[in-house]
Amino acid sequence: MANAAHPHRIGLITEHASKHGGRLGRHLHFDERSWNFPVLLKKGAVIETRTWNRTLKAFNQGELGSCTGNGAVGVVCTEPYRQQGVRYSEALARKVYTQASHHDTIVGAWPPQDTGSTVLAAMKALTALGLTKGYRWCFSLDDVLKTLSTLGPVEVGLNWYEGFDKPDAKGLVKVGGAVRGGHAFELLGVDAERKLVWAINSWGPDWGLQGRFAFSWKDLDRLLHEDGEASTVTL
């Protein structure tokens, strides 16, 4: 996350291919104005085990660096944000990515240039397309965990390590190896007993546990401090 010493950060994140993992595509853009839009947690909010219902299977971004769009649409297709009458699909995720590529600060746009994008731009795209009224930011691990416990899912943009490419039989991954690039995805659950967060990737249902995976609060905290970011939407 950005901090008071470095409130405004923009950066392209180099992506490296992997035998076990798919495409990534997240770059960094933290706007200092985001400090004015913190997540609005209820007074007395506590961290408790919860998983938000998502009936759609994991999206598959394929060879496109559209993870920011996939993660953003993942959030709005999951309760309590899912709207009736909206067709949530990979096609919509690509539409959000296309729109995001015009909102971000990266030279070029999709199509035809597959530049990747940012969580900030994806949230702007959701709003522009009428899929949400707005968005707010989680500025700490505590914010993320309480949001997952009480409000709804979150899109995170984090460094993606080689150790995340291949979940174990229980869907667990750990920070390990080198940073392979920047990735964005949906967090949709928290396990307070085992101190895990549950996420869904955009590499199709054959990866992980039908596209889902989990990692520790400790790793999430580390990743948030490595210029990570977390955003949720408002209805």
Short mmCIF file of C-alpha atoms in Angstrom, two decimals, residues 1-219:
data_model
loop_
_atom_site.label_atom_id
_atom_site.label_comp_id
_atom_site.label_asym_id
_atom_site.label_seq_id
_atom_site.Cartn_x
_atom_site.Cartn_y
_atom_site.Cartn_z
CA MET A 1 0.00 0.00 0.00
CA ALA A 2 1.05 3.59 -0.45
CA ASN A 3 1.95 5.36 2.77
CA ALA A 4 2.27 8.89 4.07
CA ALA A 5 5.89 9.12 2.95
CA HIS A 6 5.07 7.99 -0.59
CA PRO A 7 1.39 8.85 -1.12
CA HIS A 8 1.29 8.70 -4.92
CA ARG A 9 2.80 5.76 -6.76
CA ILE A 10 2.72 4.72 -10.39
CA GLY A 11 4.72 1.87 -11.84
CA LEU A 12 4.80 -0.77 -14.54
CA ILE A 13 5.38 -4.28 -13.20
CA THR A 14 7.37 -6.66 -15.38
CA GLU A 15 5.72 -10.03 -15.97
CA HIS A 16 7.56 -13.34 -16.31
CA ALA A 17 6.07 -16.50 -17.82
CA SER A 18 5.55 -19.66 -15.79
CA LYS A 19 5.07 -23.38 -16.46
CA HIS A 20 2.35 -23.64 -13.81
CA GLY A 21 0.67 -20.23 -13.79
CA GLY A 22 -1.23 -18.13 -16.30
CA ARG A 23 -1.15 -14.54 -17.47
CA LEU A 24 -1.08 -11.66 -15.03
CA GLY A 25 -1.40 -8.00 -16.06
CA ARG A 26 -1.66 -5.75 -13.00
CA HIS A 27 0.33 -2.53 -12.79
CA LEU A 28 0.53 -0.04 -9.94
CA HIS A 29 -1.28 3.27 -9.64
CA PHE A 30 -2.12 4.56 -6.20
CA ASP A 31 -3.70 8.02 -6.34
CA GLU A 32 -3.24 10.09 -3.18
CA ARG A 33 -6.89 11.18 -3.48
CA SER A 34 -7.87 7.61 -2.59
CA TRP A 35 -7.04 8.43 1.04
CA ASN A 36 -10.30 10.40 1.04
CA PHE A 37 -12.32 7.27 0.24
CA PRO A 38 -11.65 4.65 2.93
CA VAL A 39 -13.93 1.66 3.27
CA LEU A 40 -16.86 2.49 5.56
CA LEU A 41 -16.79 -0.24 8.16
CA LYS A 42 -19.58 -0.53 10.67
CA LYS A 43 -18.78 0.52 14.22
CA GLY A 44 -17.67 -2.49 16.18
CA ALA A 45 -16.96 -4.58 13.07
CA VAL A 46 -15.11 -7.77 13.95
CA ILE A 47 -13.21 -10.38 11.98
CA GLU A 48 -15.17 -13.60 11.64
CA THR A 49 -15.30 -16.55 9.27
CA ARG A 50 -17.37 -15.84 6.18
CA THR A 51 -17.47 -16.69 2.48
CA TRP A 52 -19.56 -14.62 0.09
CA ASN A 53 -21.63 -16.57 -2.42
CA ARG A 54 -20.44 -16.53 -6.01
CA THR A 55 -22.33 -18.87 -8.30
CA LEU A 56 -20.28 -18.17 -11.43
CA LYS A 57 -17.28 -20.38 -12.09
CA ALA A 58 -13.81 -18.92 -12.30
CA PHE A 59 -13.21 -16.72 -15.33
CA ASN A 60 -10.35 -17.52 -17.70
CA GLN A 61 -8.34 -14.58 -19.00
CA GLY A 62 -6.34 -16.86 -21.30
CA GLU A 63 -3.40 -15.09 -22.90
CA LEU A 64 -4.82 -11.62 -22.21
CA GLY A 65 -3.44 -9.46 -19.40
CA SER A 66 -6.95 -8.65 -18.22
CA CYS A 67 -6.72 -9.73 -14.57
CA THR A 68 -7.83 -6.33 -13.28
CA GLY A 69 -11.07 -6.60 -15.24
CA ASN A 70 -11.62 -10.20 -14.15
CA GLY A 71 -11.09 -9.36 -10.49
CA ALA A 72 -13.35 -6.33 -10.66
CA VAL A 73 -16.20 -8.21 -12.33
CA GLY A 74 -15.65 -11.00 -9.82
CA VAL A 75 -16.46 -8.60 -7.00
CA VAL A 76 -19.68 -7.30 -8.57
CA CYS A 77 -20.91 -10.78 -9.59
CA THR A 78 -20.65 -11.99 -5.98
CA GLU A 79 -23.17 -11.36 -3.22
CA PRO A 80 -24.13 -8.83 -1.95
CA TYR A 81 -23.20 -6.80 -5.03
CA ARG A 82 -24.64 -8.99 -7.78
CA GLN A 83 -27.43 -7.21 -9.69
CA GLN A 84 -30.35 -8.80 -11.49
CA GLY A 85 -30.41 -8.34 -15.23
CA VAL A 86 -26.64 -8.14 -15.68
CA ARG A 87 -24.93 -10.90 -17.64
CA TYR A 88 -21.70 -11.54 -15.77
CA SER A 89 -19.18 -13.30 -17.99
CA GLU A 90 -15.62 -13.35 -19.28
CA ALA A 91 -16.86 -11.08 -22.08
CA LEU A 92 -17.93 -8.50 -19.50
CA ALA A 93 -14.58 -8.82 -17.73
CA ARG A 94 -12.82 -8.09 -21.02
CA LYS A 95 -15.11 -5.11 -21.57
CA VAL A 96 -14.12 -3.76 -18.17
CA TYR A 97 -10.45 -4.35 -19.02
CA THR A 98 -10.90 -2.49 -22.31
CA GLN A 99 -12.48 0.45 -20.50
CA ALA A 100 -9.81 0.32 -17.79
CA SER A 101 -7.04 0.52 -20.38
CA HIS A 102 -8.46 3.92 -21.38
CA HIS A 103 -8.71 5.14 -17.77
CA ASP A 104 -5.20 4.17 -16.66
CA THR A 105 -1.92 6.04 -17.08
CA ILE A 106 -0.30 3.37 -19.26
CA VAL A 107 0.57 4.19 -22.86
CA GLY A 108 -1.64 2.19 -25.24
CA ALA A 109 -5.03 0.55 -24.82
CA TRP A 110 -6.75 -2.77 -25.49
CA PRO A 111 -7.48 -3.46 -28.26
CA PRO A 112 -5.02 -3.77 -29.88
CA GLN A 113 -2.27 -3.26 -27.27
CA ASP A 114 -2.45 -5.72 -24.38
CA THR A 115 -0.82 -3.41 -21.87
CA GLY A 116 -2.37 -4.70 -18.66
CA SER A 117 -4.00 -2.17 -16.34
CA THR A 118 -4.54 -1.11 -12.72
CA VAL A 119 -7.07 -1.81 -9.98
CA LEU A 120 -7.87 1.90 -9.83
CA ALA A 121 -8.68 1.97 -13.55
CA ALA A 122 -10.78 -1.20 -13.28
CA MET A 123 -12.85 0.37 -10.50
CA LYS A 124 -13.31 3.48 -12.62
CA ALA A 125 -14.44 1.23 -15.47
CA LEU A 126 -17.01 -0.56 -13.28
CA THR A 127 -18.45 2.81 -12.31
CA ALA A 128 -18.48 4.16 -15.87
CA LEU A 129 -20.31 1.05 -17.08
CA GLY A 130 -22.94 1.34 -14.35
CA LEU A 131 -21.90 -1.87 -12.59
CA THR A 132 -21.40 -0.03 -9.30
CA LYS A 133 -22.08 3.43 -7.91
CA GLY A 134 -18.55 3.83 -6.64
CA TYR A 135 -15.62 2.22 -4.85
CA ARG A 136 -13.60 2.56 -1.67
CA TRP A 137 -10.23 1.43 -0.40
CA CYS A 138 -8.90 -0.82 2.34
CA PHE A 139 -5.68 0.62 3.76
CA SER A 140 -4.61 -2.20 6.07
CA LEU A 141 -4.87 -5.93 6.65
CA ASP A 142 -7.46 -5.19 9.34
CA ASP A 143 -9.53 -3.21 6.82
CA VAL A 144 -9.47 -6.09 4.33
CA LEU A 145 -10.38 -8.75 6.88
CA LYS A 146 -13.22 -6.73 8.40
CA THR A 147 -14.54 -5.86 4.95
CA LEU A 148 -14.57 -9.54 4.01
CA SER A 149 -16.25 -10.37 7.32
CA THR A 150 -19.00 -7.75 7.24
CA LEU A 151 -19.43 -5.99 3.89
CA GLY A 152 -18.50 -8.12 0.89
CA PRO A 153 -15.71 -9.23 -1.46
CA VAL A 154 -12.62 -7.21 -2.32
CA GLU A 155 -10.40 -6.86 -5.39
CA VAL A 156 -6.72 -6.92 -4.54
CA GLY A 157 -3.73 -6.00 -6.67
CA LEU A 158 -0.58 -7.70 -5.38
CA ASN A 159 2.82 -9.01 -6.30
CA TRP A 160 2.34 -12.56 -7.57
CA TYR A 161 5.11 -14.93 -6.46
CA GLU A 162 6.14 -18.19 -8.12
CA GLY A 163 4.95 -19.97 -4.99
CA PHE A 164 1.39 -18.93 -5.80
CA ASP A 165 1.37 -20.62 -9.21
CA LYS A 166 0.57 -24.13 -7.99
CA PRO A 167 -1.84 -24.54 -5.03
CA ASP A 168 -1.55 -27.71 -2.96
CA ALA A 169 -4.32 -30.31 -2.65
CA LYS A 170 -6.16 -28.09 -0.16
CA GLY A 171 -5.89 -25.01 -2.38
CA LEU A 172 -3.22 -23.36 -0.25
CA VAL A 173 -0.41 -21.21 -1.64
CA LYS A 174 2.54 -19.48 0.02
CA VAL A 175 4.82 -16.60 -0.86
CA GLY A 176 7.96 -18.19 -2.25
CA GLY A 177 10.40 -17.95 -5.11
CA ALA A 178 10.65 -14.80 -7.18
CA VAL A 179 8.02 -12.19 -7.98
CA ARG A 180 6.53 -13.21 -11.32
CA GLY A 181 4.64 -9.97 -11.87
CA GLY A 182 1.59 -8.09 -10.65
CA HIS A 183 -1.79 -9.79 -10.44
CA ALA A 184 -5.32 -8.74 -9.50
CA PHE A 185 -8.03 -11.08 -8.27
CA GLU A 186 -11.08 -11.31 -6.03
CA LEU A 187 -10.96 -12.11 -2.33
CA LEU A 188 -14.32 -13.58 -1.32
CA GLY A 189 -13.80 -15.24 2.04
CA VAL A 190 -12.01 -15.19 5.38
CA ASP A 191 -11.25 -18.10 7.73
CA ALA A 192 -10.79 -16.65 11.20
CA GLU A 193 -9.74 -19.95 12.80
CA ARG A 194 -6.97 -20.81 10.37
CA LYS A 195 -6.16 -17.17 9.60
CA LEU A 196 -6.60 -17.56 5.85
CA VAL A 197 -8.23 -15.55 3.09
CA TRP A 198 -9.97 -17.29 0.20
CA ALA A 199 -9.68 -16.00 -3.34
CA ILE A 200 -10.76 -16.90 -6.86
CA ASN A 201 -8.35 -16.63 -9.76
CA SER A 202 -8.98 -15.94 -13.45
CA TRP A 203 -7.18 -18.95 -14.93
CA GLY A 204 -10.26 -21.12 -15.36
CA PRO A 205 -11.87 -23.78 -13.13
CA ASP A 206 -9.15 -26.37 -13.75
CA TRP A 207 -6.62 -24.38 -11.69
CA GLY A 208 -6.62 -24.72 -7.90
CA LEU A 209 -9.90 -25.82 -6.31
CA GLN A 210 -12.20 -24.98 -9.23
CA GLY A 211 -10.29 -21.74 -9.58
CA ARG A 212 -10.17 -20.99 -5.87
CA PHE A 213 -7.17 -20.79 -3.54
CA ALA A 214 -6.24 -19.59 -0.06
CA PHE A 215 -3.27 -17.98 1.64
CA SER A 216 -2.34 -16.72 5.08
CA TRP A 217 -3.13 -13.39 6.64
CA LYS A 218 0.62 -13.03 7.21
CA ASP A 219 1.33 -13.34 3.48
#
